[in-house]
mmCIF file of C-alpha atoms and ligand atoms in Angstrom:
data_model
loop_
_atom_site.group_PDB
_atom_site.id
_atom_site.type_symbol
_atom_site.label_atom_id
_atom_site.label_comp_id
_atom_site.label_asym_id
_atom_site.label_seq_id
_atom_site.Cartn_x
_atom_site.Cartn_y
_atom_site.Cartn_z
ATOM 1 C CA MET A 13 64.169 74.847 -251.513
ATOM 2 C CA ALA A 14 60.580 76.123 -252.144
ATOM 3 C CA ILE A 15 57.961 73.162 -253.627
ATOM 4 C CA LYS A 16 57.013 73.451 -256.867
ATOM 5 C CA LYS A 17 53.340 73.814 -257.240
ATOM 6 C CA VAL A 18 51.732 71.669 -260.200
ATOM 7 C CA PRO A 19 48.424 73.158 -261.642
ATOM 8 C CA VAL A 20 45.896 70.226 -260.807
ATOM 9 C CA LYS A 21 44.219 69.384 -263.784
ATOM 10 C CA LYS A 22 40.332 68.491 -263.316
ATOM 11 C CA ILE A 23 38.951 66.211 -265.601
ATOM 12 C CA GLY A 24 36.604 63.493 -265.627
ATOM 13 C CA VAL A 25 35.238 61.539 -267.736
ATOM 14 C CA ILE A 26 32.261 63.816 -269.084
ATOM 15 C CA GLU A 27 35.166 66.378 -269.702
ATOM 16 C CA ARG A 28 37.418 63.826 -271.713
ATOM 17 C CA TYR A 29 34.452 62.635 -273.891
ATOM 18 C CA GLN A 30 31.957 65.157 -274.298
ATOM 19 C CA GLU A 31 31.560 64.886 -277.594
ATOM 20 C CA PHE A 32 30.687 61.662 -277.460
ATOM 21 C CA LEU A 33 27.647 62.480 -274.453
ATOM 22 C CA PRO A 34 24.717 64.213 -274.477
ATOM 23 C CA VAL A 35 26.130 67.437 -271.959
ATOM 24 C CA SER A 36 25.864 70.584 -273.391
ATOM 25 C CA GLU A 37 27.534 74.223 -271.580
ATOM 26 C CA LYS A 38 24.512 74.507 -269.385
ATOM 27 C CA THR A 39 25.094 70.550 -267.700
ATOM 28 C CA PRO A 40 26.172 71.430 -264.427
ATOM 29 C CA ILE A 41 29.435 68.670 -264.019
ATOM 30 C CA ILE A 42 29.714 67.045 -260.414
ATOM 31 C CA SER A 43 32.707 65.208 -261.046
ATOM 32 C CA LEU A 44 35.327 63.209 -258.486
ATOM 33 C CA ASN A 45 37.521 63.297 -261.572
ATOM 34 C CA GLU A 46 36.367 59.407 -262.073
ATOM 35 C CA GLY A 47 37.566 57.334 -264.730
ATOM 36 C CA ASN A 48 41.243 57.021 -266.084
ATOM 37 C CA THR A 49 41.804 53.763 -264.825
ATOM 38 C CA PRO A 50 44.714 51.874 -265.797
ATOM 39 C CA LEU A 51 44.791 48.743 -268.265
ATOM 40 C CA ILE A 52 47.330 46.045 -266.456
ATOM 41 C CA LEU A 53 48.852 43.405 -268.656
ATOM 42 C CA ALA A 54 48.312 40.119 -266.918
ATOM 43 C CA GLU A 55 51.245 37.837 -266.268
ATOM 44 C CA ALA A 56 51.270 35.176 -264.355
ATOM 45 C CA LEU A 57 47.739 34.127 -265.772
ATOM 46 C CA HIS A 58 49.343 34.128 -269.137
ATOM 47 C CA HIS A 59 52.047 31.771 -267.404
ATOM 48 C CA GLU A 60 49.398 29.657 -265.556
ATOM 49 C CA LEU A 61 47.512 28.801 -268.352
ATOM 50 C CA GLY A 62 50.199 28.318 -271.207
ATOM 51 C CA LEU A 63 49.376 31.212 -273.489
ATOM 52 C CA LYS A 64 51.987 32.168 -275.509
ATOM 53 C CA THR A 65 50.840 34.903 -278.177
ATOM 54 C CA ILE A 66 47.430 36.020 -276.356
ATOM 55 C CA ARG A 67 47.830 38.891 -274.103
ATOM 56 C CA ILE A 68 45.435 39.427 -271.468
ATOM 57 C CA TYR A 69 44.815 42.768 -269.786
ATOM 58 C CA PHE A 70 42.735 44.127 -266.748
ATOM 59 C CA LYS A 71 40.906 47.083 -267.181
ATOM 60 C CA PHE A 72 40.993 48.089 -263.750
ATOM 61 C CA GLU A 73 37.767 49.993 -262.173
ATOM 62 C CA GLY A 74 38.286 49.002 -258.506
ATOM 63 C CA LEU A 75 40.506 52.927 -258.714
ATOM 64 C CA ASN A 76 37.483 55.033 -259.632
ATOM 65 C CA PRO A 77 37.035 57.333 -256.697
ATOM 66 C CA THR A 78 34.485 54.938 -254.644
ATOM 67 C CA GLY A 79 36.296 51.993 -255.740
ATOM 68 C CA SER A 80 34.064 50.174 -258.813
ATOM 69 C CA PHE A 81 32.900 51.939 -262.354
ATOM 70 C CA LYS A 82 29.650 52.741 -261.161
ATOM 71 C CA ASP A 83 31.208 56.203 -261.168
ATOM 72 C CA ARG A 84 31.332 56.998 -264.465
ATOM 73 C CA GLY A 85 27.530 56.570 -264.871
ATOM 74 C CA MET A 86 26.926 58.181 -261.938
ATOM 75 C CA THR A 87 29.069 61.555 -263.061
ATOM 76 C CA MET A 88 26.590 61.609 -265.711
ATOM 77 C CA ALA A 89 23.621 60.499 -263.937
ATOM 78 C CA VAL A 90 24.049 63.495 -261.480
ATOM 79 C CA SER A 91 24.911 65.856 -263.728
ATOM 80 C CA LYS A 92 21.819 65.367 -265.319
ATOM 81 C CA ALA A 93 19.370 65.281 -262.894
ATOM 82 C CA LEU A 94 21.001 68.542 -261.499
ATOM 83 C CA GLU A 95 20.149 69.749 -265.204
ATOM 84 C CA GLU A 96 16.809 68.946 -264.839
ATOM 85 C CA GLY A 97 16.222 70.450 -261.834
ATOM 86 C CA ALA A 98 16.045 67.416 -260.001
ATOM 87 C CA LYS A 99 15.962 67.715 -255.594
ATOM 88 C CA ALA A 100 16.546 64.038 -254.722
ATOM 89 C CA ILE A 101 18.064 60.847 -256.425
ATOM 90 C CA MET A 102 17.004 57.239 -255.750
ATOM 91 C CA CYS A 103 18.184 53.866 -256.464
ATOM 92 C CA ALA A 104 18.097 49.894 -255.327
ATOM 93 C CA SER A 105 21.779 48.043 -255.419
ATOM 94 C CA THR A 106 23.968 45.433 -254.487
ATOM 95 C CA GLY A 107 25.734 48.063 -252.810
ATOM 96 C CA ASN A 108 28.622 49.595 -255.598
ATOM 97 C CA THR A 109 25.545 51.856 -257.097
ATOM 98 C CA ALA A 110 24.625 53.157 -253.878
ATOM 99 C CA ALA A 111 27.656 53.930 -252.962
ATOM 100 C CA ALA A 112 28.411 56.034 -255.944
ATOM 101 C CA ALA A 113 25.388 57.448 -255.822
ATOM 102 C CA ALA A 114 25.880 58.903 -252.967
ATOM 103 C CA ALA A 115 29.511 60.028 -253.201
ATOM 104 C CA TYR A 116 27.861 61.923 -256.445
ATOM 105 C CA ALA A 117 24.749 63.377 -254.537
ATOM 106 C CA ALA A 118 26.750 64.789 -251.724
ATOM 107 C CA ARG A 119 29.090 66.419 -253.630
ATOM 108 C CA SER A 120 26.028 68.207 -255.666
ATOM 109 C CA GLY A 121 23.577 68.696 -252.721
ATOM 110 C CA LEU A 122 20.671 66.914 -253.913
ATOM 111 C CA LYS A 123 19.335 64.200 -251.420
ATOM 112 C CA CYS A 124 20.068 61.034 -252.029
ATOM 113 C CA ALA A 125 18.168 57.061 -250.963
ATOM 114 C CA VAL A 126 19.252 53.882 -251.204
ATOM 115 C CA LEU A 127 17.338 50.853 -250.939
ATOM 116 C CA ILE A 128 19.800 47.599 -250.391
ATOM 117 C CA PRO A 129 19.247 43.465 -249.783
ATOM 118 C CA GLU A 130 19.237 43.180 -246.524
ATOM 119 C CA GLY A 131 22.023 40.771 -245.186
ATOM 120 C CA LYS A 132 23.414 40.667 -248.905
ATOM 121 C CA ILE A 133 25.862 43.469 -248.927
ATOM 122 C CA ALA A 134 29.483 43.801 -248.998
ATOM 123 C CA LYS A 135 30.260 45.564 -245.895
ATOM 124 C CA GLY A 136 32.304 48.618 -247.552
ATOM 125 C CA LYS A 137 29.669 49.230 -249.963
ATOM 126 C CA LEU A 138 27.194 49.743 -247.002
ATOM 127 C CA LEU A 139 29.589 52.150 -245.094
ATOM 128 C CA GLN A 140 30.087 53.920 -247.857
ATOM 129 C CA ALA A 141 26.525 54.560 -248.559
ATOM 130 C CA TYR A 142 26.482 55.611 -244.832
ATOM 131 C CA ARG A 143 29.230 58.084 -244.496
ATOM 132 C CA TYR A 144 28.384 59.501 -247.303
ATOM 133 C CA GLY A 145 25.226 60.690 -245.923
ATOM 134 C CA ALA A 146 22.687 58.723 -248.176
ATOM 135 C CA LYS A 147 19.566 57.250 -246.385
ATOM 136 C CA VAL A 148 20.223 53.642 -246.367
ATOM 137 C CA VAL A 149 17.035 51.778 -246.510
ATOM 138 C CA MET A 150 17.492 47.963 -245.794
ATOM 139 C CA ILE A 151 14.686 45.687 -247.366
ATOM 140 C CA GLN A 152 13.957 42.454 -246.384
ATOM 141 C CA GLY A 153 14.166 40.809 -250.279
ATOM 142 C CA ASN A 154 16.904 40.961 -253.088
ATOM 143 C CA PHE A 155 18.042 43.320 -255.569
ATOM 144 C CA ASP A 156 15.063 42.683 -257.837
ATOM 145 C CA GLN A 157 12.504 43.818 -255.529
ATOM 146 C CA ALA A 158 14.304 46.399 -254.574
ATOM 147 C CA LEU A 159 14.256 47.990 -257.937
ATOM 148 C CA GLU A 160 10.681 47.516 -258.794
ATOM 149 C CA LEU A 161 10.030 49.505 -255.178
ATOM 150 C CA VAL A 162 12.157 52.527 -256.986
ATOM 151 C CA LYS A 163 10.355 52.297 -260.099
ATOM 152 C CA GLU A 164 7.500 52.560 -258.650
ATOM 153 C CA ALA A 165 8.578 55.384 -255.980
ATOM 154 C CA THR A 166 10.098 57.427 -258.910
ATOM 155 C CA SER A 167 6.947 57.637 -260.728
ATOM 156 C CA GLN A 168 5.204 58.551 -258.111
ATOM 157 C CA TYR A 169 7.402 61.132 -256.040
ATOM 158 C CA PRO A 170 9.717 63.869 -257.445
ATOM 159 C CA ILE A 171 12.453 61.501 -257.206
ATOM 160 C CA LYS A 172 15.514 60.737 -259.875
ATOM 161 C CA LEU A 173 15.565 57.204 -260.551
ATOM 162 C CA VAL A 174 19.543 56.499 -260.931
ATOM 163 C CA ASN A 175 19.539 52.704 -261.773
ATOM 164 C CA SER A 176 20.841 51.565 -265.075
ATOM 165 C CA ILE A 177 17.605 51.815 -266.852
ATOM 166 C CA ASN A 178 18.230 55.563 -266.628
ATOM 167 C CA PRO A 179 20.090 56.313 -269.778
ATOM 168 C CA PHE A 180 22.774 59.019 -268.895
ATOM 169 C CA ARG A 181 23.949 55.466 -266.348
ATOM 170 C CA ILE A 182 24.845 54.043 -269.515
ATOM 171 C CA GLU A 183 25.875 56.954 -271.825
ATOM 172 C CA GLY A 184 28.707 57.697 -268.654
ATOM 173 C CA GLN A 185 29.767 53.777 -268.656
ATOM 174 C CA LYS A 186 30.391 53.419 -271.759
ATOM 175 C CA THR A 187 33.643 55.445 -271.550
ATOM 176 C CA ALA A 188 35.231 52.956 -270.050
ATOM 177 C CA ALA A 189 35.094 51.405 -273.610
ATOM 178 C CA PHE A 190 36.573 54.863 -275.175
ATOM 179 C CA GLU A 191 39.407 54.624 -272.915
ATOM 180 C CA ILE A 192 40.564 50.893 -273.425
ATOM 181 C CA CYS A 193 40.526 51.404 -277.432
ATOM 182 C CA ASP A 194 42.657 54.990 -276.266
ATOM 183 C CA ASP A 195 45.318 52.884 -274.120
ATOM 184 C CA LEU A 196 45.490 49.594 -277.000
ATOM 185 C CA GLY A 197 45.559 51.648 -280.319
ATOM 186 C CA ASP A 198 42.564 49.882 -281.401
ATOM 187 C CA ALA A 199 39.535 47.592 -279.612
ATOM 188 C CA PRO A 200 40.437 44.129 -278.055
ATOM 189 C CA GLU A 201 39.612 41.187 -280.335
ATOM 190 C CA TYR A 202 37.729 40.130 -276.852
ATOM 191 C CA HIS A 203 36.308 41.723 -273.878
ATOM 192 C CA ALA A 204 34.786 39.750 -270.856
ATOM 193 C CA ILE A 205 32.912 41.016 -267.945
ATOM 194 C CA PRO A 206 30.950 40.290 -265.601
ATOM 195 C CA VAL A 207 27.131 40.592 -265.515
ATOM 196 C CA GLY A 208 24.305 41.390 -262.780
ATOM 197 C CA ASN A 209 21.906 44.062 -263.852
ATOM 198 C CA ALA A 210 23.538 43.866 -267.355
ATOM 199 C CA GLY A 211 23.977 47.395 -267.645
ATOM 200 C CA ASN A 212 27.624 47.499 -267.918
ATOM 201 C CA ILE A 213 27.643 45.271 -270.748
ATOM 202 C CA THR A 214 24.969 46.998 -272.773
ATOM 203 C CA ALA A 215 27.653 50.466 -272.176
ATOM 204 C CA TYR A 216 30.691 48.775 -273.191
ATOM 205 C CA TRP A 217 29.021 47.709 -276.300
ATOM 206 C CA ARG A 218 28.073 50.662 -277.052
ATOM 207 C CA GLY A 219 30.972 52.422 -276.578
ATOM 208 C CA TYR A 220 32.999 50.060 -278.706
ATOM 209 C CA LYS A 221 30.353 50.966 -281.466
ATOM 210 C CA GLU A 222 30.276 54.316 -281.159
ATOM 211 C CA TYR A 223 33.917 54.354 -281.280
ATOM 212 C CA ARG A 224 33.930 52.420 -284.899
ATOM 213 C CA LYS A 225 31.208 55.245 -285.858
ATOM 214 C CA GLY A 226 33.630 57.575 -285.157
ATOM 215 C CA ASN A 227 36.192 56.030 -287.170
ATOM 216 C CA ARG A 228 38.466 55.939 -283.647
ATOM 217 C CA ILE A 229 38.517 52.038 -283.913
ATOM 218 C CA GLU A 230 38.572 49.629 -287.087
ATOM 219 C CA THR A 231 37.241 46.206 -285.301
ATOM 220 C CA LEU A 232 35.304 45.557 -282.906
ATOM 221 C CA PRO A 233 35.243 42.696 -279.694
ATOM 222 C CA LYS A 234 33.157 40.202 -279.096
ATOM 223 C CA MET A 235 31.497 40.414 -275.699
ATOM 224 C CA LEU A 236 31.954 38.247 -272.994
ATOM 225 C CA GLY A 237 29.849 38.520 -270.154
ATOM 226 C CA PHE A 238 29.693 35.711 -267.157
ATOM 227 C CA GLN A 239 26.574 35.595 -264.642
ATOM 228 C CA ALA A 240 27.490 33.732 -261.548
ATOM 229 C CA ALA A 241 26.155 29.989 -261.827
ATOM 230 C CA GLY A 242 23.401 30.530 -258.860
ATOM 231 C CA SER A 243 22.001 34.177 -260.499
ATOM 232 C CA ALA A 244 22.145 33.329 -264.219
ATOM 233 C CA PRO A 245 19.105 34.525 -265.933
ATOM 234 C CA ILE A 246 19.993 35.020 -268.710
ATOM 235 C CA VAL A 247 21.968 31.730 -269.468
ATOM 236 C CA HIS A 248 19.033 29.728 -268.492
ATOM 237 C CA ASN A 249 16.583 32.172 -270.298
ATOM 238 C CA ARG A 250 14.741 32.654 -267.118
ATOM 239 C CA VAL A 251 14.104 34.978 -264.451
ATOM 240 C CA ILE A 252 15.505 33.358 -261.226
ATOM 241 C CA GLU A 253 13.442 33.890 -258.316
ATOM 242 C CA LYS A 254 15.723 33.371 -255.666
ATOM 243 C CA PRO A 255 19.027 34.416 -256.418
ATOM 244 C CA GLU A 256 22.366 33.409 -254.842
ATOM 245 C CA THR A 257 26.476 33.734 -254.910
ATOM 246 C CA ILE A 258 28.946 34.397 -253.011
ATOM 247 C CA ALA A 259 29.242 36.976 -255.816
ATOM 248 C CA THR A 260 26.707 39.651 -253.892
ATOM 249 C CA ALA A 261 27.647 42.545 -256.457
ATOM 250 C CA ILE A 262 25.703 40.582 -259.099
ATOM 251 C CA ARG A 263 23.400 38.195 -256.860
ATOM 252 C CA ILE A 264 20.584 39.531 -259.688
ATOM 253 C CA GLY A 265 17.598 36.883 -260.884
ATOM 254 C CA ASN A 266 15.896 39.586 -263.337
ATOM 255 C CA PRO A 267 18.533 41.898 -265.014
ATOM 256 C CA ALA A 268 16.715 45.468 -265.900
ATOM 257 C CA SER A 269 19.015 45.371 -269.388
ATOM 258 C CA TRP A 270 18.687 41.929 -270.462
ATOM 259 C CA LYS A 271 17.311 42.611 -274.169
ATOM 260 C CA HIS A 272 20.643 44.829 -274.342
ATOM 261 C CA ALA A 273 22.707 42.152 -272.823
ATOM 262 C CA LEU A 274 21.471 39.891 -275.960
ATOM 263 C CA GLU A 275 22.293 42.208 -278.356
ATOM 264 C CA ALA A 276 25.725 42.489 -276.949
ATOM 265 C CA ARG A 277 26.278 39.236 -277.516
ATOM 266 C CA ASP A 278 24.606 38.553 -280.666
ATOM 267 C CA GLU A 279 26.036 41.645 -282.846
ATOM 268 C CA SER A 280 29.699 40.803 -281.591
ATOM 269 C CA GLY A 281 29.295 37.057 -281.700
ATOM 270 C CA GLY A 282 29.997 36.713 -278.206
ATOM 271 C CA LEU A 283 28.518 34.557 -275.347
ATOM 272 C CA ILE A 284 27.138 34.744 -271.929
ATOM 273 C CA ASP A 285 28.224 32.144 -270.163
ATOM 274 C CA MET A 286 28.164 31.173 -266.206
ATOM 275 C CA VAL A 287 30.700 30.652 -263.431
ATOM 276 C CA THR A 288 30.675 28.965 -260.404
ATOM 277 C CA ASP A 289 31.604 30.045 -256.619
ATOM 278 C CA GLU A 290 34.207 27.804 -256.796
ATOM 279 C CA GLU A 291 35.556 29.126 -260.468
ATOM 280 C CA ILE A 292 35.155 32.564 -258.617
ATOM 281 C CA THR A 293 36.861 32.385 -255.712
ATOM 282 C CA TRP A 294 39.715 30.833 -257.339
ATOM 283 C CA ALA A 295 40.024 33.139 -259.713
ATOM 284 C CA TYR A 296 39.670 35.774 -256.848
ATOM 285 C CA ARG A 297 42.770 34.759 -255.353
ATOM 286 C CA PHE A 298 44.886 34.202 -258.129
ATOM 287 C CA ILE A 299 44.526 37.366 -259.417
ATOM 288 C CA ALA A 300 44.820 39.159 -255.577
ATOM 289 C CA GLU A 301 48.281 36.150 -255.231
ATOM 290 C CA ARG A 302 49.788 35.922 -258.574
ATOM 291 C CA GLU A 303 49.219 39.446 -260.203
ATOM 292 C CA GLY A 304 49.160 41.954 -257.224
ATOM 293 C CA ILE A 305 45.590 42.786 -257.897
ATOM 294 C CA PHE A 306 42.964 42.943 -255.374
ATOM 295 C CA ALA A 307 39.328 42.873 -257.019
ATOM 296 C CA GLU A 308 36.033 41.738 -255.605
ATOM 297 C CA PRO A 309 34.409 38.614 -255.921
ATOM 298 C CA ALA A 310 31.790 39.786 -258.645
ATOM 299 C CA SER A 311 34.783 41.723 -260.610
ATOM 300 C CA ALA A 312 36.720 37.731 -260.412
ATOM 301 C CA ALA A 313 33.927 36.317 -262.032
ATOM 302 C CA ALA A 314 34.985 37.600 -265.705
ATOM 303 C CA VAL A 315 38.271 36.199 -264.899
ATOM 304 C CA ALA A 316 37.021 33.051 -263.988
ATOM 305 C CA GLY A 317 34.804 33.526 -267.622
ATOM 306 C CA MET A 318 37.929 33.631 -269.439
ATOM 307 C CA VAL A 319 39.704 31.179 -267.877
ATOM 308 C CA LYS A 320 36.948 28.452 -268.400
ATOM 309 C CA LEU A 321 37.615 29.276 -272.186
ATOM 310 C CA ALA A 322 40.941 30.001 -272.036
ATOM 311 C CA ARG A 323 41.268 26.343 -271.158
ATOM 312 C CA LYS A 324 39.009 24.661 -274.016
ATOM 313 C CA ASN A 325 40.956 26.566 -276.301
ATOM 314 C CA TYR A 326 38.514 29.456 -277.128
ATOM 315 C CA PHE A 327 40.626 32.778 -278.363
ATOM 316 C CA GLU A 328 42.526 32.624 -281.299
ATOM 317 C CA LYS A 329 46.605 33.155 -282.026
ATOM 318 C CA GLY A 330 47.422 36.704 -281.098
ATOM 319 C CA ALA A 331 44.145 37.820 -279.580
ATOM 320 C CA ARG A 332 43.958 40.615 -276.894
ATOM 321 C CA ILE A 333 41.703 40.090 -274.848
ATOM 322 C CA VAL A 334 40.846 42.729 -271.939
ATOM 323 C CA CYS A 335 38.740 41.457 -268.790
ATOM 324 C CA THR A 336 37.000 44.130 -266.738
ATOM 325 C CA LEU A 337 37.543 44.014 -262.913
ATOM 326 C CA THR A 338 34.538 46.063 -262.047
ATOM 327 C CA GLY A 339 35.266 46.959 -258.149
ATOM 328 C CA SER A 340 37.712 47.420 -255.464
ATOM 329 C CA GLY A 341 38.538 44.187 -253.346
ATOM 330 C CA LEU A 342 38.711 46.353 -250.351
ATOM 331 C CA LYS A 343 35.245 46.875 -250.970
ATOM 332 C CA ASP A 344 34.143 42.582 -249.184
ATOM 333 C CA PRO A 345 36.326 42.346 -245.847
ATOM 334 C CA ASP A 346 34.546 39.655 -244.667
ATOM 335 C CA PHE A 347 34.960 37.747 -247.964
ATOM 336 C CA ALA A 348 38.245 38.481 -248.152
ATOM 337 C CA MET A 349 39.140 37.008 -245.020
ATOM 338 C CA SER A 350 36.627 34.256 -245.123
ATOM 339 C CA PHE A 351 39.625 31.745 -245.703
ATOM 340 C CA GLU A 352 42.199 29.412 -243.734
ATOM 341 C CA ASP A 353 44.988 31.846 -244.132
ATOM 342 C CA LYS A 354 43.921 34.070 -241.552
ATOM 343 C CA VAL A 355 46.296 36.211 -239.702
ATOM 344 C CA ALA A 356 48.041 34.725 -237.375
ATOM 345 C CA SER A 357 48.146 35.974 -233.491
ATOM 346 C CA VAL A 358 51.610 35.211 -231.232
ATOM 347 C CA ALA A 359 54.230 36.193 -228.467
ATOM 348 C CA PRO A 360 55.870 39.426 -228.971
ATOM 349 C CA THR A 361 58.840 36.726 -229.404
ATOM 350 C CA LEU A 362 61.245 36.447 -232.490
ATOM 351 C CA SER A 363 60.845 33.003 -232.014
ATOM 352 C CA GLU A 364 57.314 32.696 -231.920
ATOM 353 C CA VAL A 365 57.025 34.970 -235.036
ATOM 354 C CA MET A 366 59.784 32.892 -236.862
ATOM 355 C CA LYS A 367 57.590 30.031 -236.367
ATOM 356 C CA VAL A 368 54.920 31.600 -238.039
ATOM 357 C CA ILE A 369 56.493 33.150 -241.125
ATOM 358 C CA GLY A 370 59.054 29.562 -241.503
ATOM 359 C CA ASN A 371 62.825 30.354 -242.274
ATOM 360 C CA GLN A 372 62.038 31.643 -245.547
HETATM 361 N N1 F0G B 1 30.514 44.119 -260.774
HETATM 362 C C1 F0G B 1 30.137 45.116 -259.538
HETATM 363 C C2 F0G B 1 31.513 45.258 -258.609
HETATM 364 C C3 F0G B 1 29.183 45.418 -259.603
HETATM 365 O O1 F0G B 1 28.980 46.051 -258.563
HETATM 366 C C4 F0G B 1 28.038 45.165 -260.371
HETATM 367 C C5 F0G B 1 26.848 45.638 -260.462
HETATM 368 C C6 F0G B 1 28.575 44.032 -261.614
HETATM 369 C C7 F0G B 1 29.568 43.624 -261.980
HETATM 370 C C8 F0G B 1 27.425 43.588 -262.666
HETATM 371 O O2 F0G B 1 27.237 45.051 -263.375
HETATM 372 O O3 F0G B 1 24.660 45.073 -263.315
HETATM 373 O O4 F0G B 1 25.683 46.568 -264.945
HETATM 374 O O5 F0G B 1 25.606 43.992 -265.161
HETATM 375 N N2 F0G B 1 26.143 46.099 -259.481
HETATM 376 C C9 F0G B 1 25.151 46.866 -259.287
HETATM 377 C C10 F0G B 1 25.149 47.588 -258.201
HETATM 378 C C11 F0G B 1 23.588 45.635 -259.433
HETATM 379 O O6 F0G B 1 23.517 47.677 -257.440
HETATM 380 O O7 F0G B 1 25.676 47.701 -257.707
HETATM 381 P P1 F0G B 1 26.030 45.331 -264.069
#
């Protein structure tokens, strides 16, 4: 029997949402069919928190082509860089931006250089940047210092900066808000999101506002941003010189989009709070072990923040909360394996195997 051939429809976020994006027929679209990620209704978390009428949804961005939400912004930034005649791109990164920049550069033929904080980047992200063929430079310093260097380099050399201070990054990333509204039929009442360099909270808020302006939705969500306690400059209202957290993706002490994050918070009537590494770790394990969703520690910061608010009865009855899970758990194998419950190694006999798994 002949296997039926199904035509492959190539569609990423630029094609899908072009009417909301600064593109034209002249823009060469560099896409890996990013976006269209699932909105997954929580199960165990509702029981755990005793929530009866509230619904929590996970927007699982770990299922993008390079395993994080950065692909949405990078398809735009790289397409526009190419349209503008650039030959090379550059970014500072805690890992995911580097992976996405390297992948889209590979696809477009642009050269790519990434600056990362030495020793503070998850292994999966580092190997992605290498294997996609970027020039990877480790900085003996943190993300904030790396970003300063990238700003300097790109102002002096003909290299395009593709961090989220590049406005096209935010434009691409706002499409996640569109997808959520398309799936729910309206905006949720609350949106929880981790905050690092603060580009993504800026992007979502812009997306929701533009969808309302375009009459696609009637209401706007309250934006709830969460920083890690050791890296919470916005919460403390001061630059953190030596940010620390196990959630290395958001280990940032001086966010580039600080002002826009405050606007998102204040215009939406939301908040920006912080969560401890312990709370992040609890949420990280809970969504993996009880919901079957493996997201990276930074993503779990948003879950931890939402849990903290739910325990204080912050959410009103009937509310829908969307929580963005920004990246895949596969990115950070070292953290995943850092717990007591490591894999057992035994002799190849049934009795030894049963000793480990117990009489189930
Ligand atoms: N979650 C993950 C998995 C991230 O990689 C980042 C940022 C964030 C959340 C925070 O998003 O910066 O827009 O507030 N990662 C950047 C990077 C900094 O270099 O990959 P933000």
